[in-house]
Each structure stands twice: as C-alpha cells, then as structure tokens.
Tab-separated table of C-alpha atoms and ligand atoms in Angstrom:
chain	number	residue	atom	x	y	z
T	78	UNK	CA	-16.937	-1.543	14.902
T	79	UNK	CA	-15.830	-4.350	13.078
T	80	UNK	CA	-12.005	-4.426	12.071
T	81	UNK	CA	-9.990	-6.381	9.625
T	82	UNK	CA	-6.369	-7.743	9.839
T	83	UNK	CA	-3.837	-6.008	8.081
T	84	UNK	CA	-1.661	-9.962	7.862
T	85	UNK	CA	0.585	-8.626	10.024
T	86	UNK	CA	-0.244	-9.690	13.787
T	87	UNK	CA	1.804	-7.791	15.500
T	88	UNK	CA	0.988	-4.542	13.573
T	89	UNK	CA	-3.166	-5.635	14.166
T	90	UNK	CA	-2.386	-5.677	17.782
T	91	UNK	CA	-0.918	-1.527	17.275
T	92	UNK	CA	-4.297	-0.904	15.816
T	93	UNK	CA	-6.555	-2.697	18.692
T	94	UNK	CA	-7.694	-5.543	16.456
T	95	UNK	CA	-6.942	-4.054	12.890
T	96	UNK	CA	-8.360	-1.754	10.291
T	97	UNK	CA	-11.686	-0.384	9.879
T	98	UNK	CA	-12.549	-1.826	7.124
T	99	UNK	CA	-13.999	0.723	4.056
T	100	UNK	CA	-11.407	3.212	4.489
T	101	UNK	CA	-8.112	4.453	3.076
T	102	UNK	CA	-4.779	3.817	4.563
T	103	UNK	CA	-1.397	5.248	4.080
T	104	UNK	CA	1.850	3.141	4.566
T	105	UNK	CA	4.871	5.663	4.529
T	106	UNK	CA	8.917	4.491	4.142
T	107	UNK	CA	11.878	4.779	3.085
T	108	UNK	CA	13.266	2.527	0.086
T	109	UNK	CA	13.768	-0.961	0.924
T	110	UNK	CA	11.963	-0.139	4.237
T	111	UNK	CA	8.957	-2.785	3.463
T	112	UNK	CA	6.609	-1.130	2.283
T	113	UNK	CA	5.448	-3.878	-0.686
T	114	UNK	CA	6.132	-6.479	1.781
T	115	UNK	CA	2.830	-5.000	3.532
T	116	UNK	CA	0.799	-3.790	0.823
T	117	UNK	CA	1.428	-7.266	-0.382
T	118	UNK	CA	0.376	-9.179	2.838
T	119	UNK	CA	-2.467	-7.051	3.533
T	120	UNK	CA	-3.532	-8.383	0.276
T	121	UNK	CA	-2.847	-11.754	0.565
T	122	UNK	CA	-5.020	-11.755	4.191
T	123	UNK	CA	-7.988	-10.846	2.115
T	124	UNK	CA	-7.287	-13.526	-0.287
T	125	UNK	CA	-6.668	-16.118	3.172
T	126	UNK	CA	-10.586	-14.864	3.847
T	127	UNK	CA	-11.981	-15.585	-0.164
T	128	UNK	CA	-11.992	-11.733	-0.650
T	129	UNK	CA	-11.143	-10.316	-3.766
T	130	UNK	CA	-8.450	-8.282	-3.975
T	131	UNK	CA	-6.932	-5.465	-6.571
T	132	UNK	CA	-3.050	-4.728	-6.419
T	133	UNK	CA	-2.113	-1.666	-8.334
T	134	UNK	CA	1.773	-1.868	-9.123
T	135	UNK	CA	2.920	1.593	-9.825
T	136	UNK	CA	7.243	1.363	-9.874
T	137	UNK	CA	7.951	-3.021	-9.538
T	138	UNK	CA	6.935	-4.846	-12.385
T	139	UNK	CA	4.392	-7.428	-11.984
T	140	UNK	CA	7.291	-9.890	-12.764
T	141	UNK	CA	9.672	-8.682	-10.235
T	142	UNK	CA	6.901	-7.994	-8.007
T	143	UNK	CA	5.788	-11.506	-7.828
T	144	UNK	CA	9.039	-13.221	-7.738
T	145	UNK	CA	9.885	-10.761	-4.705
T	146	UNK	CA	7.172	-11.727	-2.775
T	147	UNK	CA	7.075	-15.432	-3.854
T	148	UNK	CA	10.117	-15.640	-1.320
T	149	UNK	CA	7.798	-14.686	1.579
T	150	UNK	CA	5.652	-17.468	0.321
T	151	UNK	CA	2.880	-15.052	-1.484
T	152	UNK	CA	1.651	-16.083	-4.463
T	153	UNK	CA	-0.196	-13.125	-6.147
T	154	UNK	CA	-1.195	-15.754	-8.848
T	155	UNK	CA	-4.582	-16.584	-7.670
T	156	UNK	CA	-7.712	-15.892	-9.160
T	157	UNK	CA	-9.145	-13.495	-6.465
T	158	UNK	CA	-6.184	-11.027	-6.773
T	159	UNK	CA	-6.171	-8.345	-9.732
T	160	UNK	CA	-2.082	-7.347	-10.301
T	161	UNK	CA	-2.738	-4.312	-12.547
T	162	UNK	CA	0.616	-2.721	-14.343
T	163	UNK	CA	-0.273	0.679	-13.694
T	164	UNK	CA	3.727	2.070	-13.767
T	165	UNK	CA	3.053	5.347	-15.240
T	166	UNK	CA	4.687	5.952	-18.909
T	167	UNK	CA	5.801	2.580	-19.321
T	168	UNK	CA	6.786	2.314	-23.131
T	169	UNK	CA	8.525	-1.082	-23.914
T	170	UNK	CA	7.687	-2.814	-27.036
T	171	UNK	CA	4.778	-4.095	-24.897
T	172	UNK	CA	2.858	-1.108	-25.543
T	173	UNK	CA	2.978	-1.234	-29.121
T	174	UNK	CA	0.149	-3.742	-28.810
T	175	UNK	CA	-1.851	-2.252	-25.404
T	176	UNK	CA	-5.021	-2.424	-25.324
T	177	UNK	CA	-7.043	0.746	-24.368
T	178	UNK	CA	-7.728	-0.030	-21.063
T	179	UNK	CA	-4.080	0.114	-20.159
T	180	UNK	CA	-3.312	3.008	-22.679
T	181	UNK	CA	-5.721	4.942	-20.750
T	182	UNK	CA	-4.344	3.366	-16.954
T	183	UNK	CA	-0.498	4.379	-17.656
T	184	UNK	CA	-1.206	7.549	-19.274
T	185	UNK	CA	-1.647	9.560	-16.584
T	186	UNK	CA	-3.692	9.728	-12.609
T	187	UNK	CA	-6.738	10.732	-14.336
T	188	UNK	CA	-6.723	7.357	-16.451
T	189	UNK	CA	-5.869	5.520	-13.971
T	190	UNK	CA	-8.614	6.528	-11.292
T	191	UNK	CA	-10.958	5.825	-14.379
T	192	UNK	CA	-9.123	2.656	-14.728
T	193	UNK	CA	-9.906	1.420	-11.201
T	194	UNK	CA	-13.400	2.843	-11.591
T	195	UNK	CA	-13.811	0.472	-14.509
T	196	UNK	CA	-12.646	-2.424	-12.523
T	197	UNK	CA	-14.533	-1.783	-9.238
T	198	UNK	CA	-18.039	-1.747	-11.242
T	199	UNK	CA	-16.870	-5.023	-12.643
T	200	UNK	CA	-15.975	-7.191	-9.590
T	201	UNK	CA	-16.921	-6.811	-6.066
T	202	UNK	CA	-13.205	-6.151	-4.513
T	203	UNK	CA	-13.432	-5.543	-0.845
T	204	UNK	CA	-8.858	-4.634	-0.393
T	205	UNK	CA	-7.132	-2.832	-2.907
T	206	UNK	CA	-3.308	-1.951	-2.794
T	207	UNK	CA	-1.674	1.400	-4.404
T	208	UNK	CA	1.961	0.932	-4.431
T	209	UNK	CA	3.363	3.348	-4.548
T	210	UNK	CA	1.136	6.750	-5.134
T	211	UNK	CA	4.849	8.484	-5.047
T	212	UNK	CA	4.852	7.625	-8.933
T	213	UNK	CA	1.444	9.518	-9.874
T	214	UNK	CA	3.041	12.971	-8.721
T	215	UNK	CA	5.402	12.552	-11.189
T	216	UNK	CA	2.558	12.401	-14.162
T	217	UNK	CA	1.667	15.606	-12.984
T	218	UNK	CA	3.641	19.020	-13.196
T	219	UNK	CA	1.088	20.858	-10.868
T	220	UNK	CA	0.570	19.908	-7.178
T	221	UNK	CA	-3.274	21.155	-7.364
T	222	UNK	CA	-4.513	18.857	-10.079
T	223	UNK	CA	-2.665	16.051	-7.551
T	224	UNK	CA	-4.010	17.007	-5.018
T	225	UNK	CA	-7.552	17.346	-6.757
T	226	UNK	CA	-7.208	13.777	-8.312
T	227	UNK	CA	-6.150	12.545	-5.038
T	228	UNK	CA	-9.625	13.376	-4.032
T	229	UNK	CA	-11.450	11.993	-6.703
T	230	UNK	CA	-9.470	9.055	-6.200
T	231	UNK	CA	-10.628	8.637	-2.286
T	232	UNK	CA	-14.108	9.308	-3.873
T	233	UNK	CA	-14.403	6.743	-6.055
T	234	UNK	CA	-12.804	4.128	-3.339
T	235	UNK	CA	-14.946	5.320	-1.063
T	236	UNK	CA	-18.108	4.978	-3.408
T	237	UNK	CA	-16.902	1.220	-3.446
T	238	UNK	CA	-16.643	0.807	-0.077
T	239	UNK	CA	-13.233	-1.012	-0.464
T	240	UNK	CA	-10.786	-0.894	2.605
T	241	UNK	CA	-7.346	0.551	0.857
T	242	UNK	CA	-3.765	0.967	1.486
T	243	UNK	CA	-1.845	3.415	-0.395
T	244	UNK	CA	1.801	2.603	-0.175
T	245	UNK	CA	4.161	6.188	-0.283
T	246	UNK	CA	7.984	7.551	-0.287
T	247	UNK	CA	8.677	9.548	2.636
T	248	UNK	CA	9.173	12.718	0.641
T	249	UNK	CA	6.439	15.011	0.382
T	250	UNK	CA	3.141	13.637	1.495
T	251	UNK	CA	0.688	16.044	3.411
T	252	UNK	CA	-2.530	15.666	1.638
T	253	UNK	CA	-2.354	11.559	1.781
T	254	UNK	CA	-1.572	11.943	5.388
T	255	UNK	CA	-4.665	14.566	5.563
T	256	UNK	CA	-7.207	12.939	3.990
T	257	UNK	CA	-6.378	8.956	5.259
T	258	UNK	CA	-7.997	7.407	7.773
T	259	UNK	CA	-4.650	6.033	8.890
T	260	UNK	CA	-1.346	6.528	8.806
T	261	UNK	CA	1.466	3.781	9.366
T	262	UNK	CA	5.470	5.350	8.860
T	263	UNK	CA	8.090	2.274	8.534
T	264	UNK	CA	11.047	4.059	10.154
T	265	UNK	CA	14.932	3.440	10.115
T	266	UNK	CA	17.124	4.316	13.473
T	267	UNK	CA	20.808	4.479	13.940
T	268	UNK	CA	21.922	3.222	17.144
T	269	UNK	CA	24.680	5.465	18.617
T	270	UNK	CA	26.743	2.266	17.709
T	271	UNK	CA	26.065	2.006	14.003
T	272	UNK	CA	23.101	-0.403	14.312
T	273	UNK	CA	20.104	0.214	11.823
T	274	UNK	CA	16.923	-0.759	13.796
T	275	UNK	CA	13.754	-1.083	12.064
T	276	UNK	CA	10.694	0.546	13.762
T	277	UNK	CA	7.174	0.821	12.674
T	278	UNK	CA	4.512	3.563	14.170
T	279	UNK	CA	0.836	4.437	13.909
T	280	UNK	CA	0.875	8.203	13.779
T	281	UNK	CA	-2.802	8.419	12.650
T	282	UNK	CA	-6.355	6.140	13.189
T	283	UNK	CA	-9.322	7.851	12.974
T	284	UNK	CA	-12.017	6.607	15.003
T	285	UNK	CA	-10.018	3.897	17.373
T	286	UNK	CA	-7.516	4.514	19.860
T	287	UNK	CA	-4.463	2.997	18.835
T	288	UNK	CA	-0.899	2.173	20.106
T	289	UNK	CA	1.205	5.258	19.426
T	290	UNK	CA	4.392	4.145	20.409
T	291	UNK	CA	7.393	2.813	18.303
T	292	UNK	CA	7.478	-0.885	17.844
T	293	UNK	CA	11.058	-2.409	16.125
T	294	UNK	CA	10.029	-4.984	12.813
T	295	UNK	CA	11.678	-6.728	10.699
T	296	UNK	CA	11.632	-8.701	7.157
T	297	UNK	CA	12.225	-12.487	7.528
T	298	UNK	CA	11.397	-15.012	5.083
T	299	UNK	CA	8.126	-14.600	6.379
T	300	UNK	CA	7.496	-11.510	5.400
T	301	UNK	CA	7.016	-8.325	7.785
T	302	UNK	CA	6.827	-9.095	11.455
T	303	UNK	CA	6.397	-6.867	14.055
T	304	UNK	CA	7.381	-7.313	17.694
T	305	UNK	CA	6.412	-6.269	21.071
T	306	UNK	CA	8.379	-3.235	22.246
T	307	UNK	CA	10.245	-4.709	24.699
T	308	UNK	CA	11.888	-6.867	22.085
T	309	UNK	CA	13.769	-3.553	20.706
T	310	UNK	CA	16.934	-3.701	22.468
T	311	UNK	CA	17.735	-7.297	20.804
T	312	UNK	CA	15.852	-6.981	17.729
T	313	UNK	CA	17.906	-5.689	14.445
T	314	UNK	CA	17.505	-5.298	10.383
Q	517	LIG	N1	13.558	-13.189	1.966
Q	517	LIG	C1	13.880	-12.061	2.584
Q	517	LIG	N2	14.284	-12.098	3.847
Q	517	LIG	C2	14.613	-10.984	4.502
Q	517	LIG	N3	14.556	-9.752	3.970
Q	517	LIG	C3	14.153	-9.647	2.702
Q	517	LIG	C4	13.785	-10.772	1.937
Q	517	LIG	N4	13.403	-10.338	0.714
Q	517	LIG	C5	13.546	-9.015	0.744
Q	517	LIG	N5	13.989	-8.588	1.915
Q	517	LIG	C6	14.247	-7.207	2.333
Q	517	LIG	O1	12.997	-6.628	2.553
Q	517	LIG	C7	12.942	-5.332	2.028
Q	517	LIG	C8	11.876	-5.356	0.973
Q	517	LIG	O2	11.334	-4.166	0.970
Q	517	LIG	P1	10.112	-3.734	0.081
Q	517	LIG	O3	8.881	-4.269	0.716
Q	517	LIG	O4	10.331	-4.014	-1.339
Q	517	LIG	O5	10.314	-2.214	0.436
Q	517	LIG	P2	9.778	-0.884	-0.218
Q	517	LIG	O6	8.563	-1.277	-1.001
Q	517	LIG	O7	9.498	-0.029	0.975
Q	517	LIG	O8	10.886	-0.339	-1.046
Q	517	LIG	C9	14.284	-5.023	1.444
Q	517	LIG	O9	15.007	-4.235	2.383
Q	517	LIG	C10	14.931	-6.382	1.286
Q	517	LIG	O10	16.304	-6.322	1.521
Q	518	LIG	MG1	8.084	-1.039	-2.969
C-alpha cells in the first residue's frame, strides 16, 4: 500500500513509511504541545508535492496562525492551500459583512461539514487539516448529535477520498480515537528531576504495523522533529 509523508521524518519512520493516504487521522496534545506545528507541516508536505491542500482553523486566527508558523519557515500563503476561518461563533465586526458561506461554516458542526462539502466538490484537495475538532463540541450541548456529526463528517471525507488529520485537546476524545484510522498522542513527561521531556507515540494504525514505542520530539525553528529513541536521555523541550 502506498503511504504518504506526514513532513515529519522521523514521525514517517514510526509509521513504516507514513500514512495511508485516504484516511482520517487524529493528532492528540496538550496545549502548546505541537499540535498546529504538525497539522501545519503535514500540510505544507502536500503543498512540497503540488497537492492541494484545505486547512480548517478552528481556535488560531488565520493571522496568528500564519505568523506562528511563518517562523518554522511555512508559508500557508500559496495558492494550493485553502486557510478557512472556521472558529466557531466568531462575531467581530467582521461578521457584520460575512458572506453566507461563512455564516453557515461558523454557525455551528452541521454548517461547517456542509461547508467543507461545498469546498471538496469545488477543488480536488487530496490533505485537509481540522485544528482543532476540540472547538466543535462546544457548538453542541448534546454529545449524540457530536458524535452523529462526527460521522457524517468522516463520511463526507471519506466520499472525497482526502487523507485527513484532525488535530484534538487531550480531554475527552473516544469516538475520534474510535472511528480514526490513526492515532498520534504528543505527550509531556516530568523527569524525577524537574525536566519536561517531550514524547510523541502511535497508539493506533489500522492496517500497518507501526512503531509503538515512545519517541522524545521537539519544536525547533524547524518545526516538529522527532528523534530516534535512543536520543531520549539527552533530548529536552
Ligand atoms: N520558533 C520556535 N522555536 C521553538 N519552539 C517554538 C517556536 N515557535 C513556537 N514554539 C513552541 O512550539 C509550541 C507550538 O505549539 P503549537 O503547535 O501551537 O501547539 P498546540 O497546537 O498543540 O497548542 C509551543 O510550545 C511554542 O512554545
Ligand atoms: Mg493549536
């Protein structure tokens, strides 16, 4: 089976060559813990390879977002990436004047799985990035419709036959983690002498085999990078 880089070597080699491309990915941290740093590269591989590419920004602004990640040397200005405001509720002055496509995309998870309907009919993106998902629970007071959404959601991705990441807070995710066809958790340890290591683990890759132990990262100026295990002792935040 044919895989796909996720832009982040090291975390390629963890997944014997990369992604299986077509299917849905979660990316689970903490805040801070990189999360955006890797949605964001696994976007910016696809653009590296002249595919076209849909970011979803739920919680950063697209301002904030691209100024972040121009530091790592990404620019998510380029005409084969999307960067969709989809931050649920937002109501500057800016919305006095939106248009219905975003009226309907920041409303609530319904709109916006019609949203990204709308724009996978109308361009042929093969990676799209959710980041994070955390912020469409909070459009919704009742788990089951999330969790019913959720599904359509995968549907209509799957329909597409995009390969997706879905970017997610630690706190309460079972039915991503159920229904993905991978799961990657960006983990903080404290060393029993007050060191914060960073360490990044597949817990989940349907159809592959897959490296299932612990492997330290960090963020450089680079962006994420991900080391070889043996490299934990020395390696720090
Ligand atoms: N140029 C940089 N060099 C090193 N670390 C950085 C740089 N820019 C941001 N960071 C760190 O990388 C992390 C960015 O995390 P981010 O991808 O936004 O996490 P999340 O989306 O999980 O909240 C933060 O902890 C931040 O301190
Ligand atoms: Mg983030």
């Amino acid at each position: 089976m044919g895989r796909i880089s996720t832009g982040v070597e090291g975390l390629d080699e963890m997944l014997q060559g990369g992604l299986i491309p077509g299917r849905t990915y979660l990316v689970k941290g903490g805040p801070g813990s990189g999360k955006t740093t890797l949605a964001v590269q696994f976007i910016m591989e696809g653009v590296k390879n002249g595919e076209k590419c849909l970011y979803m920004t739920l919680e950063e602004s697209p301002k904030s977002l691209k100024e972040n990640v121009a530091k790592f040397g990404f620019y998510l200005d380029h005409p084969n990436v999307m960067l969709i405001d989809a931050r649920p509720g937002v109501t500057d002055m800016g919305d006095l004047f939106l248009d219905d496509f975003h009226a309907k995309l920041t409303q609530n998870f319904e709109g916006m799985i019609k949203s990204v309907e709308e724009l996978l009919q109308s361009w042929e993106y093969s990676r799209v990035a959710i980041d994070p998902i955390t912020m469409m629970k909070i459009t919704l007071k009742d788990e089951l419709d999330y969790r019913r959404l959720f599904l359509r959601f995968l549907e209509v991705l799957d329909r597409y036959n995009v390969t997706a990441l879905f970017t997610a807070e630690l706190i309460s995710t079972d039915i991503e983690e159920y229904m993905a066809s991978g799961v990657i958790e960006l983990r903080t340890i404290e060393t029993s002498t007050g060191r914060t290591l960073r360490g990044i683990k597949i817990t989940k890759f349907r159809g592959s085999g897959f490296d299932d132990e612990m492997r330290p990262y960090s963020i450089t100026e680079r962006g994420m990078e991900v080391y070889s295990r043996i490299g934990f002792r020395e390696t720090s935040v």
